[in-house]
Amino acid sequence: MLNKNIFIRLKNSLFYISIFSTLLFYACQSSVQELPQTHPYPVIQDATSSNAMAVSAHPLATRVGLSVLKKGGNAIDATIAIQFALAVVYPRAGNIGGGGFMVIRTDEGEYASLDYREKAPKLGSRDMYLNSEKNVIPNLSRIGHLAVGVPGTVDGLLKAHAKYGQLAFADLIQPAIDLAANGYKLSPKEVNRLNKTQEDFRKHNTKMPVFVKEKPWQVGDLLVQQDLAQTLTLIRDQGRAGFYEGSTADKIVAEMEAGKGIISHEDLLAYESKWRTPIIGDYKNYTIISMPPPSSGGIALMQLLKLVEPYPLSKDGFHSVDAIHTMVEAERRVYADRAKHLGDIDFYPVPQDSLLEDAYLLDRMADFSRDTATKSESVAAGAFEVAMESFETTHTSVVDKDGNAVAVTTTLNGNYGSKVVVSDAGFLLNNEMDDFSAKPGVPNMYGLIGNEANAIQPGKRMLSSMTPTIIEKDGQLHLVLGAPGGSTIITAVFQVFLNVAEFNMSLEEAVWASRFHHQWLPDQIMYEKDGLDNVVKKALEDKGHTLNERAYLALIKAIQVLPNGDLQGVGDNRSEDHAEGY
Ligand code: DON
C-alpha cells in the first residue's frame, strides 16, 4: 500500500505541490491533515474521527455543523446548520436564494431524497431567452434578474427539519445569523472571486450590495452582512413565511420589478420542495443511493457504473489507457441519454426504468471497441416509447454518531448566481434558469445540450447534474460524497467511487487523484492539468480521442466509514474544503 501511495503521490506531485504541502499529526481521538496557508481559518482537508464527521466548503461552516453534532444534533440537523452557515461564509454558492438536493440514509437503513430545486416562474416560457429570429440571446439566462429561478433552499431545509430534525430549528440557523451580523474574514479564493465579480455586481444591482468595494478586497478583510442577518432572523422566527411571505417576499418581488425579472408573490407562495424516491442500484457488492430527477445525477451515475461493471477496470489499472477508454466510452453514451431523456419528472415522462434496465445497458455498449473511440456523432440517445400524455454549487457530507448520513449539494448555479443581491435583504439570487435547454441543441454554460425533456415551462424544475450520493458496502454505510462542478459532477463522483472500489485507493488518494471527463458533446476528453502522463495521452489519441486540458474538474467532499468503524472525512485539495470530526 505504501508503494502505491508513493506512486500516486508522485504521479500527481506537480498538481499537489502547486496547491499545498502537508502536515500530519495525531491527536487522541482524531488524526488530521492540515493545510498551512494564508486562509484566515485553519483548513483541514483530511481528518479521521471515531464519532461523527462533517466536510464542507468552508472551515467555519464545518465547525458550525460539528458543534451541532457535539450537542447531540443528528446529521440532518448538522447539515441544515451548515447550509445556512454556507449562505453567509461561502456566498458564491452557499445560499438561501438558490436550491439543492439532499440524500439521506438513516442509521436504520431508511433512504430518502429531498428535491428543493428552483422552479421556472409562472411567467417563464419555452422561448423566453430567444430573439425574434429564434436565436438564444447571449447571457440572458446566465446573469441578471431574468436568469433567476424561484428559490427552494429555505423550504427544503425546513422540510428536512420537520421530518428528521432533533434540535430546535432556531438553534440551527442562529450560528449563521451570528456569522452574518458579526462578520467573518475572507479567504484567498473568496477574495479572488469577489474582486473578479465587482463589475458584474455593479452592473446588475440597483442598490450596491456589501460585496462591492471601492478598493480590492484583501485576504482577512471582515465581511459583515447585516441585511442577511435580518433575513435569516425572519426565517428563524417565522419559518417559511419569513422568506416566501411578508417583507422578504416583498423585497424579492420589488427587486424583480426593479430589474425586469418575473418572479411574483404567487411564485413564492406556490414554491414547495418535494420528497422523492431515491435512485437505488447495485454495483458488485455496493449499493448506490443517489438523487433522482430533476437531477440527472443518480440515473447517470447508475448507468455509468452498470456500463463499466463487466470490464476488468481493476486489472487494467488506475489511469491506464484501457480503463480511461472504457470509462470515457460509457460517459459518452450516458450523456447522450441525458441530453434527450432527462428533465423534471413532474412535467416530462422520463423513462427512468428503461434507462436503468439491464438489457438496455448491456446493449448500450454493443458497439464499444476496446481499440477505437466511438465518434459522438454516431452515438444517439437510446430510443424508447415515451408516453407524452401531458405535459458555482457546493456539497456537504455529514455522518453523525449513530450512523445517520447526509449528502447534500446546493447551488446558485454560477459563481454568485445571477449576481443580483435582493436589495435590503442581503442574499444572492441564483441563475439556475440556464440549466434549462433555452433552445434544443444549443449548449448551456456547462456545454450541455438538451431538448424537449428540459424545455422551459412555468413551474417546471430545470435539469441538474448534482449527484449527492451515499454508498453501502455489503449493506453497511461506506461512502458519502458529492461535488460542485456542473456537468463534471457526475463523472467525478463516478471516478472517486471507482478509485476506492476498483483501484484500491484510500479516500484521500481517491479524492485528490486527477480526473477526466467526457460528456458526449463536445466530443473530447477533458483532463486536469498535469493529470495524465504523455504516454497515456498519446495512446488515447491513437485510439481516436481528442484531449482538452482543464484547470480542475469538480470539487469532491467525501466521508468513508473505515474498516475499524472510524470515519475519514476528505475535502478536495483543489479548494479550501474543510473536514472535521470528533
Ligand atoms: O444543477 C446543476 O447541475 C448546476 N447548476 C450545478 C452548477 C455547479 O456545479 C457549479 N459549480 N461549479
Coordinates of C-alpha atoms and ligand atoms in Angstrom, one line a residue:
M1 CA 0.0 0.0 0.0
L2 CA 2.9 2.3 0.8
N3 CA 4.4 1.8 -2.6
K4 CA 1.0 2.5 -4.2
N5 CA 0.7 5.7 -2.1
I6 CA 4.1 6.9 -3.3
F7 CA 3.2 6.1 -6.9
I8 CA 0.0 8.1 -6.9
R9 CA 1.6 11.0 -5.0
L10 CA 4.4 11.1 -7.5
K11 CA 2.1 10.9 -10.4
N12 CA 0.2 13.9 -9.2
S13 CA 3.1 15.6 -7.5
L14 CA 3.1 18.7 -9.7
F15 CA -0.5 19.2 -9.1
Y16 CA -0.3 18.7 -5.4
I17 CA 2.8 20.9 -4.9
S18 CA 1.1 23.7 -6.6
I19 CA -1.8 23.6 -4.2
F20 CA -0.4 22.7 -0.8
S21 CA 2.2 20.9 1.3
T22 CA 1.1 18.6 4.0
L23 CA 1.4 18.3 7.8
L24 CA 0.3 15.2 9.5
F25 CA -0.2 14.8 13.2
Y26 CA -2.2 12.6 15.5
A27 CA -4.5 13.6 18.4
C28 CA -6.0 11.2 20.8
Q29 CA -9.4 10.7 19.1
S30 CA -8.7 12.0 15.6
S31 CA -6.0 12.5 13.1
V32 CA -6.0 15.4 10.7
Q33 CA -4.0 16.6 7.8
E34 CA -3.8 20.4 7.9
L35 CA -3.3 22.9 5.1
P36 CA -0.7 25.6 6.1
Q37 CA -1.6 28.7 4.1
T38 CA -3.0 32.2 4.3
H39 CA -6.6 31.1 4.9
P40 CA -7.7 33.1 7.9
Y41 CA -9.2 30.0 9.5
P42 CA -7.1 26.7 9.8
V43 CA -8.2 24.4 7.0
I44 CA -8.2 20.6 7.5
Q45 CA -8.6 18.5 4.3
D46 CA -8.2 15.0 5.7
A47 CA -9.5 14.0 9.1
T48 CA -10.3 10.8 10.9
S49 CA -12.5 10.6 14.0
S50 CA -14.4 7.9 15.8
N51 CA -17.8 9.5 16.4
A52 CA -19.0 11.9 13.7
M53 CA -17.7 13.8 10.7
A54 CA -18.6 16.8 8.5
V55 CA -17.0 18.0 5.3
S56 CA -18.0 21.3 3.7
A57 CA -16.5 24.1 1.6
H58 CA -15.6 26.3 4.5
P59 CA -13.9 25.7 7.9
L60 CA -16.4 27.9 9.7
A61 CA -19.4 26.1 8.2
T62 CA -18.0 22.7 9.0
R63 CA -17.4 23.8 12.6
V64 CA -20.9 25.0 12.9
G65 CA -22.0 21.5 11.9
L66 CA -19.5 19.9 14.3
S67 CA -20.9 21.9 17.2
V68 CA -24.4 20.8 16.4
L69 CA -23.2 17.2 16.2
K70 CA -21.5 17.5 19.6
K71 CA -24.6 18.9 21.1
G72 CA -26.5 15.8 20.1
G73 CA -27.9 17.0 16.9
N74 CA -28.2 14.4 14.2
A75 CA -26.7 14.5 10.7
I76 CA -29.7 16.3 9.3
D77 CA -29.6 19.0 12.0
A78 CA -25.9 19.5 11.3
T79 CA -26.5 19.7 7.5
I80 CA -29.2 22.3 8.0
A81 CA -26.9 24.4 10.2
I82 CA -24.0 24.0 7.7
Q83 CA -26.2 25.0 4.8
F84 CA -27.3 28.3 6.5
A85 CA -23.7 29.0 7.6
L86 CA -22.5 28.5 4.0
A87 CA -25.1 31.0 2.8
V88 CA -23.1 33.5 4.9
V89 CA -19.4 32.4 4.6
Y90 CA -19.5 30.9 1.1
P91 CA -21.8 33.4 -0.7
R92 CA -20.6 32.3 -4.2
A93 CA -22.6 29.0 -3.8
G94 CA -23.9 28.6 -0.3
N95 CA -27.3 30.2 -0.4
I96 CA -30.8 30.9 0.6
G97 CA -31.6 32.3 -2.9
G98 CA -30.9 29.0 -4.7
G99 CA -31.8 25.4 -4.4
G100 CA -30.4 21.9 -3.9
F101 CA -30.8 18.2 -3.4
M102 CA -30.4 16.1 -0.2
V103 CA -29.9 12.4 0.0
I104 CA -30.3 10.7 3.4
R105 CA -29.6 7.3 4.8
T106 CA -30.7 6.8 8.4
D107 CA -28.9 4.6 10.9
E108 CA -31.8 2.1 10.4
G109 CA -31.1 1.9 6.7
E110 CA -34.1 4.1 5.6
Y111 CA -33.4 6.1 2.4
A112 CA -34.8 9.5 1.5
S113 CA -34.2 12.2 -1.1
L114 CA -35.4 15.8 -0.9
D115 CA -35.7 18.0 -4.0
Y116 CA -35.6 21.7 -3.3
R117 CA -34.5 22.6 -6.8
E118 CA -35.6 26.0 -8.1
K119 CA -38.6 26.3 -10.4
A120 CA -39.3 28.4 -13.5
P121 CA -41.5 31.3 -12.6
K122 CA -45.2 31.3 -13.8
L123 CA -44.3 33.9 -16.4
G124 CA -41.5 31.8 -17.7
S125 CA -41.9 30.3 -21.2
R126 CA -40.1 28.0 -23.6
D127 CA -38.7 30.7 -25.8
M128 CA -38.1 33.4 -23.2
Y129 CA -34.4 33.6 -24.0
L130 CA -34.8 33.7 -27.8
N131 CA -34.8 36.7 -30.0
S132 CA -37.3 37.3 -32.9
E133 CA -35.1 35.1 -35.1
K134 CA -35.4 32.3 -32.5
N135 CA -31.7 32.6 -31.6
V136 CA -30.5 32.5 -28.0
I137 CA -29.9 36.0 -26.6
P138 CA -26.4 35.7 -25.1
N139 CA -26.3 35.8 -21.3
L140 CA -30.0 36.4 -20.7
S141 CA -30.4 33.1 -18.9
R142 CA -27.0 33.5 -17.1
I143 CA -26.9 36.9 -15.5
G144 CA -29.3 39.4 -14.1
H145 CA -32.9 39.2 -12.9
L146 CA -34.4 37.1 -15.8
A147 CA -31.9 34.3 -15.0
V148 CA -33.4 33.6 -11.6
G149 CA -35.5 30.5 -10.7
V150 CA -37.9 30.5 -7.8
P151 CA -35.6 29.7 -4.8
G152 CA -36.1 26.4 -2.9
T153 CA -33.5 26.3 -0.2
V154 CA -35.4 27.7 2.7
D155 CA -38.5 25.5 2.1
G156 CA -36.2 22.4 1.6
L157 CA -34.2 22.9 4.8
L158 CA -37.4 23.5 6.8
K159 CA -38.9 20.3 5.3
A160 CA -35.9 18.3 6.1
H161 CA -36.0 19.6 9.7
A162 CA -39.7 18.9 10.1
K163 CA -39.2 15.2 9.2
Y164 CA -35.8 14.4 10.8
G165 CA -34.7 17.3 13.0
Q166 CA -33.9 16.7 16.6
L167 CA -32.7 20.1 17.8
A168 CA -34.8 23.3 17.6
F169 CA -34.7 25.0 14.2
A170 CA -33.8 28.3 15.8
D171 CA -30.6 26.8 17.2
L172 CA -29.6 25.5 13.8
I173 CA -29.9 28.8 12.0
Q174 CA -28.6 31.0 14.8
P175 CA -24.9 30.4 14.1
A176 CA -25.5 31.7 10.5
I177 CA -27.2 34.8 11.9
D178 CA -24.2 35.4 14.2
L179 CA -21.7 35.0 11.4
A180 CA -23.7 37.4 9.2
A181 CA -24.0 40.0 12.0
N182 CA -20.5 39.8 13.4
G183 CA -18.7 39.1 10.1
Y184 CA -16.0 36.7 9.0
K185 CA -12.6 37.0 7.5
L186 CA -12.3 36.5 3.7
S187 CA -10.1 33.6 2.4
P188 CA -7.8 33.8 -0.6
K189 CA -10.2 32.2 -3.0
E190 CA -13.2 34.2 -1.9
V191 CA -11.1 37.4 -2.3
N192 CA -10.1 36.4 -5.7
R193 CA -13.7 35.7 -6.8
L194 CA -15.2 38.8 -5.2
N195 CA -12.6 41.0 -6.9
K196 CA -13.3 39.3 -10.2
T197 CA -17.0 39.9 -9.9
Q198 CA -17.0 43.6 -8.9
E199 CA -18.1 44.8 -12.3
D200 CA -20.9 42.3 -12.6
F201 CA -22.2 43.2 -9.1
R202 CA -22.2 46.9 -10.0
K203 CA -23.9 46.3 -13.4
H204 CA -26.7 44.1 -12.1
N205 CA -27.6 45.7 -8.8
T206 CA -29.6 48.9 -8.3
K207 CA -28.5 49.2 -4.7
M208 CA -24.8 48.3 -4.2
P209 CA -24.5 45.1 -2.1
V210 CA -21.9 44.6 0.6
F211 CA -19.8 42.6 -1.8
V212 CA -19.0 45.8 -3.7
K213 CA -15.9 47.7 -2.5
E214 CA -14.0 50.7 -3.8
K215 CA -10.6 49.2 -3.3
P216 CA -9.9 45.5 -3.9
W217 CA -10.8 43.0 -1.2
Q218 CA -7.8 41.7 0.8
V219 CA -7.4 38.3 2.5
G220 CA -8.5 38.7 6.1
D221 CA -10.9 41.6 5.4
L222 CA -14.1 41.3 7.5
L223 CA -17.3 40.8 5.6
V224 CA -20.3 41.8 7.7
Q225 CA -23.8 41.1 6.2
Q226 CA -26.4 42.9 8.4
D227 CA -29.2 42.7 5.8
L228 CA -28.7 39.0 5.5
A229 CA -28.6 38.6 9.3
Q230 CA -32.0 40.3 9.4
T231 CA -33.5 38.0 6.7
L232 CA -32.1 34.9 8.5
T233 CA -33.7 36.2 11.7
L234 CA -37.1 36.4 10.0
I235 CA -36.7 32.8 8.8
R236 CA -35.7 31.8 12.3
D237 CA -38.8 33.4 13.8
Q238 CA -41.4 32.8 11.1
G239 CA -40.2 29.7 9.3
R240 CA -41.3 29.5 5.7
A241 CA -43.3 32.7 6.0
G242 CA -40.1 34.6 6.9
F243 CA -38.9 34.0 3.3
Y244 CA -41.8 33.3 0.9
E245 CA -44.2 35.8 2.5
G246 CA -44.1 39.2 4.3
S247 CA -41.2 41.6 4.0
T248 CA -38.7 39.2 2.5
A249 CA -41.1 38.2 -0.3
D250 CA -41.9 41.9 -0.8
K251 CA -38.2 42.7 -1.2
I252 CA -37.7 39.8 -3.7
V253 CA -40.6 41.0 -5.8
A254 CA -39.5 44.7 -5.6
E255 CA -36.0 43.5 -6.7
M256 CA -37.6 41.7 -9.7
E257 CA -39.7 44.7 -10.7
A258 CA -36.6 47.0 -10.5
G259 CA -34.6 44.7 -12.8
K260 CA -37.3 43.4 -15.2
G261 CA -37.4 40.0 -13.6
I262 CA -40.6 37.9 -13.5
I263 CA -40.8 36.2 -10.1
S264 CA -44.0 37.1 -8.4
H265 CA -45.6 36.7 -4.9
E266 CA -47.7 33.9 -6.4
D267 CA -44.5 32.1 -7.5
L268 CA -43.0 32.4 -4.0
L269 CA -46.2 31.2 -2.2
A270 CA -46.5 28.3 -4.6
Y271 CA -42.9 27.0 -4.2
E272 CA -42.8 23.6 -2.5
S273 CA -39.9 21.2 -2.0
K274 CA -40.6 17.5 -2.6
W275 CA -39.6 14.2 -1.1
R276 CA -38.7 11.9 -3.9
T277 CA -37.8 8.2 -4.2
P278 CA -34.0 8.0 -4.5
I279 CA -32.3 6.1 -7.3
I280 CA -31.1 2.8 -5.8
G281 CA -28.9 0.3 -7.6
D282 CA -26.1 -2.2 -7.2
Y283 CA -22.6 -2.2 -8.4
K284 CA -20.9 -5.6 -7.4
N285 CA -21.3 -5.7 -3.6
Y286 CA -22.1 -2.0 -3.3
T287 CA -25.5 -0.3 -3.1
I288 CA -25.7 3.2 -4.6
I289 CA -28.3 5.7 -3.3
S290 CA -28.5 8.9 -5.3
M291 CA -30.6 11.7 -6.5
P292 CA -33.5 11.1 -9.0
P293 CA -34.8 13.6 -11.5
P294 CA -35.0 16.6 -11.7
S295 CA -31.3 15.8 -11.2
S296 CA -29.7 13.6 -13.9
G297 CA -27.1 12.7 -11.3
G298 CA -28.5 9.4 -9.9
I299 CA -29.6 7.9 -13.2
A300 CA -26.4 8.9 -15.0
L301 CA -24.2 7.6 -12.2
M302 CA -26.0 4.3 -12.1
Q303 CA -25.9 3.9 -15.8
L304 CA -22.1 4.7 -15.8
L305 CA -21.5 2.0 -13.2
K306 CA -23.6 -0.6 -14.9
L307 CA -21.9 0.1 -18.3
V308 CA -18.4 -0.4 -16.9
E309 CA -19.2 -3.2 -14.4
P310 CA -18.5 -6.1 -16.9
Y311 CA -15.0 -4.7 -17.7
P312 CA -11.8 -5.5 -15.8
L313 CA -11.0 -2.0 -14.6
S314 CA -9.1 -3.1 -11.6
K315 CA -6.9 -5.3 -13.7
D316 CA -6.5 -2.6 -16.3
G317 CA -5.3 -0.2 -13.5
F318 CA -5.8 3.4 -12.5
H319 CA -5.4 5.8 -15.4
S320 CA -4.4 3.0 -17.7
V321 CA -5.3 3.6 -21.3
D322 CA -7.8 0.8 -21.3
A323 CA -9.5 1.9 -18.1
I324 CA -9.8 5.5 -19.2
H325 CA -11.0 4.5 -22.7
T326 CA -13.7 2.2 -21.2
M327 CA -14.9 4.8 -18.7
V328 CA -14.9 7.6 -21.4
E329 CA -16.9 5.4 -23.8
A330 CA -19.5 4.8 -21.0
E331 CA -19.6 8.5 -20.3
R332 CA -20.2 9.4 -23.9
R333 CA -23.2 7.1 -24.1
V334 CA -24.7 8.2 -20.8
Y335 CA -24.5 12.0 -21.6
A336 CA -26.2 11.3 -24.9
D337 CA -29.2 9.8 -23.0
R338 CA -29.1 12.7 -20.5
A339 CA -29.5 15.3 -23.3
K340 CA -32.5 13.6 -24.7
H341 CA -34.4 11.8 -21.9
L342 CA -33.8 13.7 -18.7
G343 CA -35.8 16.5 -17.2
D344 CA -38.3 17.3 -14.5
I345 CA -40.3 14.1 -14.0
D346 CA -43.3 16.2 -12.9
F347 CA -43.5 17.7 -16.4
Y348 CA -41.9 15.1 -18.7
P349 CA -42.2 11.3 -18.7
V350 CA -38.5 10.5 -18.0
P351 CA -38.1 6.8 -19.0
Q352 CA -36.3 6.1 -15.7
D353 CA -36.9 2.3 -15.7
S354 CA -35.9 1.9 -19.3
L355 CA -32.7 3.9 -18.8
L356 CA -31.7 1.6 -16.0
E357 CA -32.8 -1.7 -17.4
D358 CA -30.0 -4.4 -17.6
A359 CA -30.8 -5.4 -21.1
Y360 CA -30.7 -1.8 -22.3
L361 CA -27.4 -1.1 -20.6
L362 CA -25.8 -4.2 -22.0
D363 CA -26.9 -3.2 -25.4
R364 CA -25.6 0.3 -25.0
M365 CA -22.0 -1.0 -25.1
A366 CA -22.7 -3.4 -28.0
D367 CA -20.7 -1.1 -30.4
F368 CA -18.0 -0.4 -27.9
S369 CA -14.5 -1.3 -29.1
R370 CA -11.5 -1.6 -26.7
D371 CA -9.3 -0.3 -29.6
T372 CA -11.2 2.7 -31.1
A373 CA -13.0 5.7 -29.9
T374 CA -16.6 5.9 -31.0
K375 CA -17.4 9.2 -32.6
S376 CA -20.1 11.1 -30.7
E377 CA -21.9 11.9 -33.9
S378 CA -22.6 8.2 -34.3
V379 CA -23.9 7.8 -30.7
A380 CA -27.6 8.8 -30.3
A381 CA -29.7 8.6 -27.2
G382 CA -31.5 5.3 -26.7
A383 CA -34.8 5.1 -28.4
F384 CA -37.8 4.5 -26.1
E385 CA -41.5 4.7 -26.5
V386 CA -42.2 7.8 -24.4
A387 CA -45.8 8.5 -23.5
M388 CA -46.4 12.2 -23.9
E389 CA -49.7 12.4 -22.0
S390 CA -49.2 15.9 -20.9
F391 CA -47.2 17.7 -20.1
E392 CA -20.8 27.7 -8.6
T393 CA -22.7 24.9 -6.2
T394 CA -21.4 23.4 -3.1
H395 CA -21.6 19.9 -1.5
T396 CA -21.6 18.9 2.2
S397 CA -21.3 15.3 3.6
V398 CA -22.2 14.5 7.2
V399 CA -22.3 11.4 9.3
D400 CA -23.4 11.5 12.9
K401 CA -22.5 9.3 15.9
D402 CA -25.5 7.0 15.3
G403 CA -24.5 6.5 11.6
N404 CA -27.2 8.7 10.0
A405 CA -25.7 10.1 6.8
V406 CA -26.5 13.1 4.6
A407 CA -25.1 14.1 1.2
V408 CA -26.4 17.5 0.1
T409 CA -25.5 19.6 -2.9
T410 CA -26.8 23.1 -3.1
T411 CA -26.2 25.8 -5.7
L412 CA -26.8 29.3 -7.1
N413 CA -25.5 27.7 -10.4
G414 CA -22.7 30.1 -11.5
N415 CA -20.4 31.9 -9.0
Y416 CA -22.7 34.3 -7.1
G417 CA -25.6 33.1 -9.3
S418 CA -27.3 35.8 -11.2
K419 CA -25.0 38.4 -9.4
V420 CA -28.2 40.0 -8.2
V421 CA -28.5 40.6 -4.4
V422 CA -32.0 41.3 -3.2
S423 CA -31.9 44.9 -2.1
D424 CA -32.2 45.3 1.7
A425 CA -32.5 41.5 2.2
G426 CA -28.8 40.8 1.6
F427 CA -28.9 37.5 -0.3
L428 CA -27.9 36.5 -3.8
L429 CA -30.3 35.1 -6.3
N430 CA -29.5 32.1 -8.4
N431 CA -29.1 31.9 -12.2
E432 CA -30.5 28.4 -12.4
M433 CA -32.7 29.1 -15.4
D434 CA -29.6 28.5 -17.5
D435 CA -29.8 24.8 -16.6
F436 CA -32.9 24.6 -18.8
S437 CA -32.4 24.0 -22.5
A438 CA -33.0 27.5 -23.9
K439 CA -33.2 26.1 -27.4
P440 CA -32.8 22.4 -28.5
G441 CA -29.2 21.6 -29.2
V442 CA -27.8 24.9 -28.0
P443 CA -25.3 24.3 -25.2
N444 CA -25.7 25.9 -21.7
M445 CA -22.8 27.3 -19.7
Y446 CA -21.6 23.8 -19.0
G447 CA -21.6 22.9 -22.7
L448 CA -24.6 20.6 -22.0
I449 CA -27.3 20.4 -24.6
G450 CA -30.9 19.5 -24.0
N451 CA -34.2 19.0 -25.7
E452 CA -37.9 18.7 -25.1
A453 CA -37.4 16.9 -21.8
N454 CA -35.7 20.0 -20.4
A455 CA -37.5 22.8 -22.2
I456 CA -38.8 25.7 -20.1
Q457 CA -42.3 25.5 -18.7
P458 CA -43.9 27.6 -15.9
G459 CA -43.4 25.8 -12.6
K460 CA -41.0 23.2 -14.0
R461 CA -37.6 22.4 -12.4
M462 CA -34.5 22.7 -14.6
L463 CA -32.4 19.5 -15.1
S464 CA -29.4 19.2 -12.8
S465 CA -26.1 17.3 -12.7
M466 CA -25.8 17.4 -8.9
T467 CA -25.1 14.0 -7.6
P468 CA -25.3 13.8 -3.8
T469 CA -24.7 10.1 -3.2
I470 CA -24.5 7.6 -0.3
I471 CA -22.9 4.1 -0.9
E472 CA -23.2 1.0 1.1
K473 CA -20.7 -1.9 1.0
D474 CA -22.2 -5.3 1.9
G475 CA -25.2 -3.5 3.3
Q476 CA -23.3 -1.2 5.6
L477 CA -22.7 2.6 5.3
H478 CA -19.5 3.0 3.3
L479 CA -19.2 6.3 1.5
V480 CA -21.0 9.7 1.5
L481 CA -19.9 12.0 -1.3
G482 CA -20.8 14.7 -3.9
A483 CA -19.4 17.8 -5.5
P484 CA -19.9 21.1 -7.3
G485 CA -18.7 21.2 -10.9
G486 CA -21.6 21.5 -13.3
S487 CA -21.6 18.7 -15.8
T488 CA -18.4 17.2 -14.4
I489 CA -20.0 16.4 -11.0
I490 CA -21.4 13.0 -12.3
T491 CA -18.1 11.8 -13.7
A492 CA -16.2 13.0 -10.6
V493 CA -18.4 11.0 -8.3
F494 CA -18.1 8.0 -10.7
Q495 CA -14.3 8.2 -10.7
V496 CA -13.9 8.7 -6.9
F497 CA -16.1 5.7 -6.2
L498 CA -14.2 3.6 -8.7
N499 CA -10.9 4.8 -7.2
V500 CA -12.0 3.3 -3.9
A501 CA -13.8 0.3 -5.2
E502 CA -11.7 -0.8 -8.1
F503 CA -8.3 0.9 -7.7
N504 CA -7.9 0.2 -4.1
M505 CA -7.2 3.8 -3.0
S506 CA -7.6 5.4 0.4
L507 CA -10.2 8.1 0.4
E508 CA -7.7 11.0 0.2
E509 CA -5.9 9.3 -2.7
A510 CA -9.3 8.8 -4.4
V511 CA -10.4 12.4 -4.0
W512 CA -7.1 14.0 -4.7
A513 CA -6.2 11.9 -7.7
S514 CA -6.5 13.7 -11.0
R515 CA -9.7 13.2 -13.0
F516 CA -11.0 13.2 -16.6
H517 CA -14.4 13.9 -18.1
H518 CA -16.4 13.2 -21.3
Q519 CA -19.9 14.4 -21.8
W520 CA -20.8 13.2 -25.4
L521 CA -20.7 16.7 -26.8
P522 CA -18.2 18.3 -27.2
D523 CA -16.5 15.1 -28.4
Q524 CA -13.4 15.4 -26.2
I525 CA -11.8 14.0 -23.1
M526 CA -11.3 16.9 -20.6
Y527 CA -8.4 16.1 -18.2
E528 CA -6.9 18.0 -15.4
K529 CA -3.7 19.9 -15.9
D530 CA -0.7 17.6 -15.5
G531 CA -3.2 14.8 -14.6
L532 CA -2.4 12.3 -17.4
D533 CA 1.0 11.3 -18.5
N534 CA 2.1 11.9 -22.0
V535 CA 2.3 8.2 -23.0
V536 CA -1.3 7.7 -21.9
K537 CA -2.5 10.8 -23.7
K538 CA -0.7 9.7 -26.9
A539 CA -2.3 6.2 -26.7
L540 CA -5.8 7.7 -26.2
E541 CA -5.2 10.0 -29.2
D542 CA -4.1 7.0 -31.2
K543 CA -7.5 5.4 -30.4
G544 CA -9.2 8.5 -31.9
H545 CA -9.9 10.6 -28.8
T546 CA -9.4 14.3 -28.7
L547 CA -8.0 15.7 -25.5
N548 CA -8.6 19.0 -23.8
E549 CA -6.8 20.2 -20.7
R550 CA -8.8 21.9 -17.9
A551 CA -7.7 23.6 -14.6
Y552 CA -9.7 21.2 -12.5
L553 CA -12.8 19.0 -12.7
A554 CA -15.3 19.2 -9.7
L555 CA -14.5 19.5 -6.0
I556 CA -15.4 16.3 -4.1
K557 CA -16.3 16.3 -0.4
A558 CA -16.5 12.8 1.0
I559 CA -16.7 10.6 4.1
Q560 CA -15.7 7.0 4.3
V561 CA -16.5 4.5 7.1
L562 CA -13.2 2.8 7.7
P563 CA -13.0 -1.0 8.4
N564 CA -12.5 -0.3 12.2
G565 CA -15.6 1.9 12.2
D566 CA -13.8 5.3 12.3
L567 CA -14.9 8.0 9.9
Q568 CA -12.5 9.5 7.4
G569 CA -13.5 12.9 6.0
V570 CA -11.7 14.3 3.0
G571 CA -12.1 17.7 1.4
D572 CA -10.8 18.4 -2.1
N573 CA -7.2 19.7 -2.3
R574 CA -8.3 21.7 -5.3
S575 CA -10.2 24.0 -2.9
E576 CA -10.5 25.3 0.6
D577 CA -12.7 22.4 1.8
H578 CA -12.7 21.6 5.5
A579 CA -13.2 18.1 7.1
E580 CA -13.5 17.8 10.9
G581 CA -15.0 15.3 13.2
Y582 CA -14.9 14.3 16.9
Ligands
DON1 O1 -27.5 21.8 -11.1 C1 -26.5 21.8 -11.8 O2 -26.2 20.8 -12.5 C2 -25.7 23.1 -11.9 N1 -26.5 24.2 -11.6 C3 -24.5 22.9 -11.0 C4 -23.6 24.1 -11.0 C5 -22.3 23.8 -10.5 O3 -22.0 22.8 -10.0 C6 -21.4 25.0 -10.5 N2 -20.1 24.7 -9.8 N3 -19.1 24.6 -10.2

